[in-house]
Short mmCIF file of C-alpha atoms in Angstrom, two decimals:
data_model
loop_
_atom_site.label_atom_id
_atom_site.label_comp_id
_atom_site.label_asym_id
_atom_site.label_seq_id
_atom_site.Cartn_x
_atom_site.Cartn_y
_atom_site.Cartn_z
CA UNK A 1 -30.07 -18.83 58.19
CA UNK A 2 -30.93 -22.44 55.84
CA UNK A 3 -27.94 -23.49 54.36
CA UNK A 4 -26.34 -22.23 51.17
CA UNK A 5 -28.46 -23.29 48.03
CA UNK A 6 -31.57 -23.90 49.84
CA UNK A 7 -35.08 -21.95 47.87
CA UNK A 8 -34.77 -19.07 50.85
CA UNK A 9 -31.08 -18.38 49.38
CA UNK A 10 -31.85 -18.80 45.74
CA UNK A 11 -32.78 -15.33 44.60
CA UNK A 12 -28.91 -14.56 43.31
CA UNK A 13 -28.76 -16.84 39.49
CA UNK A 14 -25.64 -18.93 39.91
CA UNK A 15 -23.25 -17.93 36.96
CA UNK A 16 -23.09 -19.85 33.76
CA UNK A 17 -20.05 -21.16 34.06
CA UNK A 18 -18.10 -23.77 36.48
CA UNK A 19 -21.04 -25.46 38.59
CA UNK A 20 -20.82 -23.97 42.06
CA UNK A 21 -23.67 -23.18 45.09
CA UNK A 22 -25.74 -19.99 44.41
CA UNK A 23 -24.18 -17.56 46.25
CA UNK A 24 -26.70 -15.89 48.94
CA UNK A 25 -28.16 -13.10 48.70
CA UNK A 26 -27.95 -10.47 51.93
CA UNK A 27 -31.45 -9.13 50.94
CA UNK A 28 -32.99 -12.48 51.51
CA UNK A 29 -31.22 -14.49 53.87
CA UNK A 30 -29.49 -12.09 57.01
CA UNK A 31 -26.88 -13.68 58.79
CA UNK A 32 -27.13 -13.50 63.06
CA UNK A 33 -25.14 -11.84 64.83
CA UNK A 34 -25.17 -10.67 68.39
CA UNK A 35 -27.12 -13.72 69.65
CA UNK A 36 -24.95 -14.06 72.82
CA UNK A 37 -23.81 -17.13 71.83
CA UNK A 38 -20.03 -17.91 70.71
CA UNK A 39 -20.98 -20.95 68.57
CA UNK A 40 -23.53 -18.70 66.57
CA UNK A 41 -21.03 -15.73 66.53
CA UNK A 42 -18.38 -18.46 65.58
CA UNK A 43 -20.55 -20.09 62.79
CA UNK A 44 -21.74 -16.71 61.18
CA UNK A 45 -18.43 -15.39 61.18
CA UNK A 46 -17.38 -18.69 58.74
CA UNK A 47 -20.47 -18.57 56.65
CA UNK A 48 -19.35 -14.47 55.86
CA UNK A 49 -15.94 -15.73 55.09
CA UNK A 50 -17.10 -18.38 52.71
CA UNK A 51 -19.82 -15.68 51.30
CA UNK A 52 -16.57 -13.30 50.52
CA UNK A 53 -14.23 -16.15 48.86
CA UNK A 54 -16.87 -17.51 46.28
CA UNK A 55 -17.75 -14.23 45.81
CA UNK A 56 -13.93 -13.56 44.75
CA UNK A 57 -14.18 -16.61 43.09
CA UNK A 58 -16.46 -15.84 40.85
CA UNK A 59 -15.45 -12.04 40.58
CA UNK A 60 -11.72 -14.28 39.08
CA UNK A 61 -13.74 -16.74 36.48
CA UNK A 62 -15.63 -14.00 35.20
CA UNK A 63 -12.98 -11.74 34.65
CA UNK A 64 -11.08 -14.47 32.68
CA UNK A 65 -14.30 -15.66 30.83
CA UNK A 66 -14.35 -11.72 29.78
CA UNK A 67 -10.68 -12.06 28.73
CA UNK A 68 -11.57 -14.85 26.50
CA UNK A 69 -14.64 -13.21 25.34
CA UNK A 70 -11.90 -10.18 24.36
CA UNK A 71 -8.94 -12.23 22.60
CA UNK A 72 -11.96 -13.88 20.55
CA UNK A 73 -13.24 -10.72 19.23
CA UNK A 74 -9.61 -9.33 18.62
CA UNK A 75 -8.48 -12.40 16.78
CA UNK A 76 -11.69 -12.61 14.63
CA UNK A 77 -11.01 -8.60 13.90
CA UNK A 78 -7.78 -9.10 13.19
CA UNK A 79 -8.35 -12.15 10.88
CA UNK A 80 -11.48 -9.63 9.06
CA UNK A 81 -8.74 -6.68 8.42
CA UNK A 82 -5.99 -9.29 7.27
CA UNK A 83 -7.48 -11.52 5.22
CA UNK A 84 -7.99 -11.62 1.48
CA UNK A 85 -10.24 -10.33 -1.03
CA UNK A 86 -12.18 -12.70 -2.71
CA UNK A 87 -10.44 -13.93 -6.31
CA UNK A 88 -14.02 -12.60 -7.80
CA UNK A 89 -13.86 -9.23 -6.23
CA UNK A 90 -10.40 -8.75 -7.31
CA UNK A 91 -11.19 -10.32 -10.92
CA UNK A 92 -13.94 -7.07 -10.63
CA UNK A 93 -11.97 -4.72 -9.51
CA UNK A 94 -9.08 -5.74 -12.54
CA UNK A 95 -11.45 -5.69 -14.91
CA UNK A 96 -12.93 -1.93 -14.37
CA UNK A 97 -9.06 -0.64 -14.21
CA UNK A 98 -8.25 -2.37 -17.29
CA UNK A 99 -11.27 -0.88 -18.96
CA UNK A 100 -10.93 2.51 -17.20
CA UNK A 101 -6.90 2.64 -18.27
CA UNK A 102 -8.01 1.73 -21.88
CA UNK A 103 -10.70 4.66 -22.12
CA UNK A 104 -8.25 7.06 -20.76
CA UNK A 105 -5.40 5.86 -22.81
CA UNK A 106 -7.30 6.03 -26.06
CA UNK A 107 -8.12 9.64 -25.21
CA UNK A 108 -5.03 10.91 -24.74
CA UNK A 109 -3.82 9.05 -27.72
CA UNK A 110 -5.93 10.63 -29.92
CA UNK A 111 -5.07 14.22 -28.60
CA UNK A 112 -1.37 13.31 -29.19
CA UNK A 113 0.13 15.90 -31.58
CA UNK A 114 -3.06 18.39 -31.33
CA UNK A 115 -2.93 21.79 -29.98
CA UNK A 116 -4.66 19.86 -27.34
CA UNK A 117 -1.76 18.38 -25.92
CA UNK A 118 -0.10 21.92 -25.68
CA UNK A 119 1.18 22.62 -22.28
CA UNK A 120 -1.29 24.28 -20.12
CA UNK A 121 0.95 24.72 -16.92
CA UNK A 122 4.47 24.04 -15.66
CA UNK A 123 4.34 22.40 -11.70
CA UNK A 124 7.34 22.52 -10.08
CA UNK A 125 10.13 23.06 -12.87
CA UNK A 126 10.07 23.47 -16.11
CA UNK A 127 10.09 19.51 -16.84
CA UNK A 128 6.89 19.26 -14.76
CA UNK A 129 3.91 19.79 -17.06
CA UNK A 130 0.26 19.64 -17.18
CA UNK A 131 -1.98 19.81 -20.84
CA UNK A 132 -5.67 19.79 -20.59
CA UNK A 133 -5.77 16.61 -21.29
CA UNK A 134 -4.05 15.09 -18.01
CA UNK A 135 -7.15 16.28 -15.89
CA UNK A 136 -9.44 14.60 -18.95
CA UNK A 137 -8.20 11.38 -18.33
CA UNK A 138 -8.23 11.35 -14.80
CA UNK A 139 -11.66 12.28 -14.62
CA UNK A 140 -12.30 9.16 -17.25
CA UNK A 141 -10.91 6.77 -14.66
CA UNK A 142 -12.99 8.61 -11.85
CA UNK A 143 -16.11 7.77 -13.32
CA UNK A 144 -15.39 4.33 -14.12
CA UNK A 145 -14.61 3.88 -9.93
CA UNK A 146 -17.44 5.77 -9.00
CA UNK A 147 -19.76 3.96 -11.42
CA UNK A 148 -18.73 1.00 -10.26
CA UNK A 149 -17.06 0.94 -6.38
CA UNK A 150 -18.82 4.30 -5.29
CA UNK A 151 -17.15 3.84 -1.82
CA UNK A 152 -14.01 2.91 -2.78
CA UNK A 153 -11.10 6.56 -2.70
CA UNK A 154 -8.92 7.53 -5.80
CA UNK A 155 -5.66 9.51 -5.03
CA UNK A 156 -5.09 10.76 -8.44
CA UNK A 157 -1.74 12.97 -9.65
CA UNK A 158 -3.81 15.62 -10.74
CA UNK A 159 -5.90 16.07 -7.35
CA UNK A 160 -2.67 16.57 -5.56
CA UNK A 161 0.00 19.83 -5.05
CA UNK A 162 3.94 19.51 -6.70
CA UNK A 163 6.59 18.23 -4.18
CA UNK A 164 7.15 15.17 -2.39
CA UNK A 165 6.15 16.45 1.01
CA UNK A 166 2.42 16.86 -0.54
CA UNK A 167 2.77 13.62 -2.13
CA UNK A 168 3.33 12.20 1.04
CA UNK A 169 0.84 13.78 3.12
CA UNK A 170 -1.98 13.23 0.17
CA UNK A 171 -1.03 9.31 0.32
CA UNK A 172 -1.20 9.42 3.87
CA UNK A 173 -4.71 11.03 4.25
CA UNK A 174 -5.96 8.62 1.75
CA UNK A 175 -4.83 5.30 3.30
CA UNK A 176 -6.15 6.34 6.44
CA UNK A 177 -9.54 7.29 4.75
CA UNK A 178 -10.05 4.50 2.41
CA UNK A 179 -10.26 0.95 3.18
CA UNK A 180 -9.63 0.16 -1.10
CA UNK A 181 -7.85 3.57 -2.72
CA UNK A 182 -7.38 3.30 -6.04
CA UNK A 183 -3.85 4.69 -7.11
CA UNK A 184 -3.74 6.58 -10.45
CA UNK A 185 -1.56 8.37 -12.69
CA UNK A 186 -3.51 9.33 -15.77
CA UNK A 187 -0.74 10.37 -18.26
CA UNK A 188 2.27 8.75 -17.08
CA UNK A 189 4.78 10.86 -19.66
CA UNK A 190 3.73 14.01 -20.03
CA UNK A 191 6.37 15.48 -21.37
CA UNK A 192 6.99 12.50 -24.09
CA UNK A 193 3.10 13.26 -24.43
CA UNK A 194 3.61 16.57 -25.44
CA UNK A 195 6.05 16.12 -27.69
CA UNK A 196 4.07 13.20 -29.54
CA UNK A 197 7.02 10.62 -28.57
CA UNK A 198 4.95 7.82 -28.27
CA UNK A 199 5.95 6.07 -25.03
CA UNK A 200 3.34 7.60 -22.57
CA UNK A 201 1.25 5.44 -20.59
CA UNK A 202 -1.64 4.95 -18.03
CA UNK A 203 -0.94 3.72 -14.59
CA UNK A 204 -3.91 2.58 -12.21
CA UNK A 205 -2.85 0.54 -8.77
CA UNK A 206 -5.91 -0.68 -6.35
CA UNK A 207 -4.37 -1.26 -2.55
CA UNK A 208 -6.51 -2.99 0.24
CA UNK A 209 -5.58 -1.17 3.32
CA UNK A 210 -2.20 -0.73 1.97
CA UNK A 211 -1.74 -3.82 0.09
CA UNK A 212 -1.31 -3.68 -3.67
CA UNK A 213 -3.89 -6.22 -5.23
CA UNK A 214 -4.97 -5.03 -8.97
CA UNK A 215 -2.80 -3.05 -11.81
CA UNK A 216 -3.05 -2.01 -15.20
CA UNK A 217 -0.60 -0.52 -17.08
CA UNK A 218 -2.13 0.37 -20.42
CA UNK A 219 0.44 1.76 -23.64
CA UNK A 220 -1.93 3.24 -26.04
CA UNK A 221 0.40 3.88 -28.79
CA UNK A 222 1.64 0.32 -28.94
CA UNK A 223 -1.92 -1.04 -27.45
CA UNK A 224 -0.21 -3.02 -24.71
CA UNK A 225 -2.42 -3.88 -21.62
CA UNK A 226 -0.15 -4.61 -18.52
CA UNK A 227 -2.16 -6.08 -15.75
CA UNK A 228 -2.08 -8.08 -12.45
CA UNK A 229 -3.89 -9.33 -9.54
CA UNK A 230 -2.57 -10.38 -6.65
CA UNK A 231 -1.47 -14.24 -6.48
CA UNK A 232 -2.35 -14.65 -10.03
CA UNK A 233 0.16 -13.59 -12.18
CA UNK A 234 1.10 -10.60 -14.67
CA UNK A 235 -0.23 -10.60 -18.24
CA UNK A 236 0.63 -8.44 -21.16
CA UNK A 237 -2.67 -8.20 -22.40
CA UNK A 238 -3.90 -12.39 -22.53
CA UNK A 239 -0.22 -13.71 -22.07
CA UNK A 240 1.44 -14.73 -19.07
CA UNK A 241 4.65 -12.75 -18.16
CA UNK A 242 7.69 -13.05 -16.64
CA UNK A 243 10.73 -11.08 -15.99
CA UNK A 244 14.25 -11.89 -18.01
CA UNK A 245 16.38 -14.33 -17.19
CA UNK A 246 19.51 -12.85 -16.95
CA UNK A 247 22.37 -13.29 -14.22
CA UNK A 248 25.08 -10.77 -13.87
CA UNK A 249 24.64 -7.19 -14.52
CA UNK A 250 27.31 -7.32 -17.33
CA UNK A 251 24.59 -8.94 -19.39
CA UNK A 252 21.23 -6.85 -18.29
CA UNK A 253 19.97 -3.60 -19.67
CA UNK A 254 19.26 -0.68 -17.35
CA UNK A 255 16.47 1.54 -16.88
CA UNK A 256 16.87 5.19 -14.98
CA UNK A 257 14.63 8.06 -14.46
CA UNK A 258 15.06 11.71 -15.44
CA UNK A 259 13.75 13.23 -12.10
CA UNK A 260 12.56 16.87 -12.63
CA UNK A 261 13.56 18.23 -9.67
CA UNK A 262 17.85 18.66 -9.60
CA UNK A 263 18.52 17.08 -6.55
CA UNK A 264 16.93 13.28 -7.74
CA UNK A 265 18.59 13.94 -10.84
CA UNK A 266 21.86 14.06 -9.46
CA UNK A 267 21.56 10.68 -7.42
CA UNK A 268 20.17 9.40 -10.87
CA UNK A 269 23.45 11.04 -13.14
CA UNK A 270 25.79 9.44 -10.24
CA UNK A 271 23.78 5.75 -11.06
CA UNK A 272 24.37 6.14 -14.41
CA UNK A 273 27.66 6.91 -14.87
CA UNK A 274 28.21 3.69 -13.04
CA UNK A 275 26.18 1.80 -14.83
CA UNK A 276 27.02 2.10 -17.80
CA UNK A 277 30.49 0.61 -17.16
CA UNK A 278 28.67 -2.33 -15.46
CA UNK A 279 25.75 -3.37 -17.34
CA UNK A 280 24.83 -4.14 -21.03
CA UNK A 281 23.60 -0.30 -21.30
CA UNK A 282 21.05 1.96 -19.57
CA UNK A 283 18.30 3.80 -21.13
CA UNK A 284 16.05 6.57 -20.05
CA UNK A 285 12.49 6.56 -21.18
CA UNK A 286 10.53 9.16 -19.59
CA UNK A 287 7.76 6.91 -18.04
CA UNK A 288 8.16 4.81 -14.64
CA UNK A 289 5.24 3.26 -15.96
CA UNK A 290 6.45 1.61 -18.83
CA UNK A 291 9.51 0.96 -17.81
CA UNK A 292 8.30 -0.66 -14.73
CA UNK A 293 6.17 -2.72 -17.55
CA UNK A 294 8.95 -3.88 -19.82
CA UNK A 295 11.58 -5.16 -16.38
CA UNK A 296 7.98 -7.40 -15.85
CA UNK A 297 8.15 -8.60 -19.09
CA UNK A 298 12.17 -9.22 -20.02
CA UNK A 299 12.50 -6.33 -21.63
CA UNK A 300 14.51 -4.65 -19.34
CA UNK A 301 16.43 -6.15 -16.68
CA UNK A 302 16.23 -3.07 -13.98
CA UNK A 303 14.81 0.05 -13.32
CA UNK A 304 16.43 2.71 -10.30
CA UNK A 305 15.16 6.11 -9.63
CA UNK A 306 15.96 8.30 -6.08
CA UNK A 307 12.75 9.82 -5.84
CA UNK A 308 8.86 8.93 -7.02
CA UNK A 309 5.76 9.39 -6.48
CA UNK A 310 3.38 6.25 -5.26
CA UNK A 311 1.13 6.78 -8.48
CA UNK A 312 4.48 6.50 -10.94
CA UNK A 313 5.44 2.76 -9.27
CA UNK A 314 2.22 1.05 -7.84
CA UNK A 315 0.92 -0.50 -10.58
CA UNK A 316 4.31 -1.49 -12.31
CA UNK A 317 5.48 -2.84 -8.32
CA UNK A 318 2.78 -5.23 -8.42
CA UNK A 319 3.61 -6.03 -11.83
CA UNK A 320 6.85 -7.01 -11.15
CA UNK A 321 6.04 -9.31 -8.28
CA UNK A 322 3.78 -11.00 -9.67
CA UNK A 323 6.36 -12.04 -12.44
CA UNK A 324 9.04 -13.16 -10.72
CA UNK A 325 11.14 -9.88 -10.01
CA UNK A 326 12.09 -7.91 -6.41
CA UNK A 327 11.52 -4.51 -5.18
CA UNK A 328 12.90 -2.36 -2.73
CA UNK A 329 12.79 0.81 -1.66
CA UNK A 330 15.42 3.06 -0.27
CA UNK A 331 13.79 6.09 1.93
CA UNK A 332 16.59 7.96 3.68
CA UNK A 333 13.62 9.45 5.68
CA UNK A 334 11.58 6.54 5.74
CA UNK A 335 11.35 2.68 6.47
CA UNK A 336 13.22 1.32 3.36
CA UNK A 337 16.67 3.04 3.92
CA UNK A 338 17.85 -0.64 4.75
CA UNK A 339 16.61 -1.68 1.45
CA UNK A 340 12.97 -3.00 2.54
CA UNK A 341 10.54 -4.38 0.37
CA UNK A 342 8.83 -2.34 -1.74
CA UNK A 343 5.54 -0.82 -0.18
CA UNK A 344 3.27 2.04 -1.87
CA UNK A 345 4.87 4.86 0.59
CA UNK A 346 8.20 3.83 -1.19
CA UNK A 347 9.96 7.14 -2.96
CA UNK A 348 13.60 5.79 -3.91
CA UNK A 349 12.93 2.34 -5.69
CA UNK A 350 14.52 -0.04 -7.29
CA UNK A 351 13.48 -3.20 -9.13
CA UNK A 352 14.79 -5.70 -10.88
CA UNK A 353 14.55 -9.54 -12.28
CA UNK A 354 15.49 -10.52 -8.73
CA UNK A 355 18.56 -12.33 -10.32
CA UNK A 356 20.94 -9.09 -10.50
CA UNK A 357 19.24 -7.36 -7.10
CA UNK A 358 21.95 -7.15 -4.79
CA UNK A 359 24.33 -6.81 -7.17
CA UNK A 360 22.80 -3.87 -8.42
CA UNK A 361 22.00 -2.62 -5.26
CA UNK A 362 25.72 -2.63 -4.41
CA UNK A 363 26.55 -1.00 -7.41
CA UNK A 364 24.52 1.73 -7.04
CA UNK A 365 24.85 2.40 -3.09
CA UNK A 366 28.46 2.52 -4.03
CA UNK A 367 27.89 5.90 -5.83
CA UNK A 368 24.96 6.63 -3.71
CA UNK A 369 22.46 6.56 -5.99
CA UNK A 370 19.51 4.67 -4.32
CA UNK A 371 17.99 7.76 -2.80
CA UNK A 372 18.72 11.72 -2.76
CA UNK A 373 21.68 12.83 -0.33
CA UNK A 374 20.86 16.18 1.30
CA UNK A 375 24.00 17.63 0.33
CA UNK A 376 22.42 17.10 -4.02
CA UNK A 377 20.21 20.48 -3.08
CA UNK A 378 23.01 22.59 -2.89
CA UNK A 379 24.46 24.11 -5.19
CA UNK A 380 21.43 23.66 -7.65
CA UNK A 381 22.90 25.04 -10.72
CA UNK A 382 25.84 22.55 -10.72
CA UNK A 383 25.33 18.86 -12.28
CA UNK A 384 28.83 17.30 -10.92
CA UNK A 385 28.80 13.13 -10.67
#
């Protein structure tokens, strides 16, 4: 046999890699045996164990040049599903939901006090309505994503069953579908809708796999534009917002839903009962929306509710981050029961100026109001604090 890396034992390509002998190749160079001679068995025997240890040798380098070939691709996958939008996608994407919020707002605004605005439909309880014109405005927003991000999803209220196990399952699909889902609620205040009490509002949230990065927020009766984008601040309409300033509860004024279902409602009657001994006052709106709006902008100091849906307290969440003020949320069945930070699959929230969070948070959790105790479905006719 010619020795290792002579042109007889060449045919194998030496690997691209560490410099090392091209290994030989069995086709074109046999090794001797049987010759009769112990020196030949001897010396073939050595050249096959050689063969079989550069031939692990190599098997070892290009596993772990493989490896590195792996990590690379993971890292740079990871890095492409973690990092950032561009600032002029995002500046896109805010500008069709302001536009898109304004349409829809200016169309239910000019149904208010019509026969139009008549309820159509009761969901869940009586408190739960739907007017023609709720469906109307969603489909307004629809066509303003689809004319302009036609792969982009929309998890709209209206699109969706009454209850919170549908709200959560119709989140969940859409995440997982959508790689940007566009968040909206297209009459946020139905029922103050209906009755032409003019504090109803739209509320459009954009998430990037998950991540809130756009909101508008837009109050047609007052023509107030709340919007945000992610890292650049909250605006009412071209000024810069922040949330208020103050320190203690004693001095800040509270914000609480009206749930429609009776078991919320009681873990929101048990708040603010408490409350109102503790803070400046609490008032009760009927929209998350706006509400979530005015604790961005120092009109309101906090806002608690047990139980919401993502399209009531995307838009406003980002809103309030972006100004200065905290979020939690408060699942008992979910990831926030510690008091997390706020995320869209949040249901029992609570925000504030950051100042009075904890302090409010103990309040409440005192009572235990952050989020709906099992026991507040029983008995469903009685409203006992």
């Amino acid at each position: 046999c010619p020795p290792l890396g002579s042109a007889r034992c060449a045919s194998s390509a030496p690997f691209e890699g560490p410099s090392w002998p091209p290994l030989a190749s069995q086709s074109s160079c046999r090794l001797r045996r049987g010759s009769g001679e112990a020196g030949q068995r001897g010396g073939g025997e050595e050249i096959q164990r050689k063969i079989r240890g550069m031939r692990r040798h190599r098997a070892l380098v290009v596993g772990l040049v493989a490896l590195q070939s792996s990590w690379t691709l993971l890292e740079g996958f990871s890095t492409a599903r973690t990092s950032m939008p561009s600032a002029e996608m995002l500046a896109g994407i805010t500008s069709v939901a302001k536009q898109a919020a304004r349409d829809a707002g200016m169309h239910f605004r000019a149904a208010m006090g019509t026969d139009r605005a008549e309820v159509q439909k009761v969901k869940n309880t009586n408190q739960d309505l739907l007017t023609q014109v709720d469906p109307e405005c969603q489909k307004i927003i629809e066509q303003h994503i689809r004319d302009n991000f036609p792969s982009h999803g929309l998890l709209g209220e209206e699109d969706v069953p009454p209850g919170p196990d549908a709200s959560r399952q119709a989140l969940e699909k859409a995440l997982d579908e959508h790689e940007w889902l566009w968040i909206v609620d297209p009459i946020d205040g139905t029922t103050n809708f209906v009755h032409a009490f003019p504090l109803s509002a739209v509320s459009i949230g954009v998430a990037h796999r998950g991540e809130l990065m756009c909101a508008a927020i837009y109050d047609p009766a007052a023509d107030e534009m709340f919007w945000a984008e992610k890292g650049k601040g909250a605006f009412l309409n071209d000024d810069r917002i922040s949330v208020g300033p103050q320190g203690n509860l004693c001095d800040g004024l509270v914000c609480a839903g009206s749930p429609p279902n009776i078991g919320p409602l009681r873990a929101s009657v048990r708040g603010i009962a408490m409350l109102t001994k503790k803070s400046r006052s609490v008032r009760m709106l009927g929209s998350a929306a706006i509400m979530l709006a005015w604790v961005a902008c120092g009109r309101v100091t906090a806002y608690f509710e047990p139980d919401l849906n993502s399209w009531d307290t995307c838009a406003g969440a980002l809103l309030i981050d972006e100004a200065g003020g905290k979020g939690t949320g408060h699942d008992r069945d979910g990831p926030g029961d510690a008091g997390e930070p706020y995320s869209v699959r949040s249901r029992a929230i609570l925000f504030s100026n950051g100042r009075i969070h904890e302090e409010i948070r103990a309040e409440l959790a005192s009572v235990d109001a952050l989020s709906v105790n099992p026991a507040d479905y029983d008995q469903e006719t009685s409203l006992s604090v």
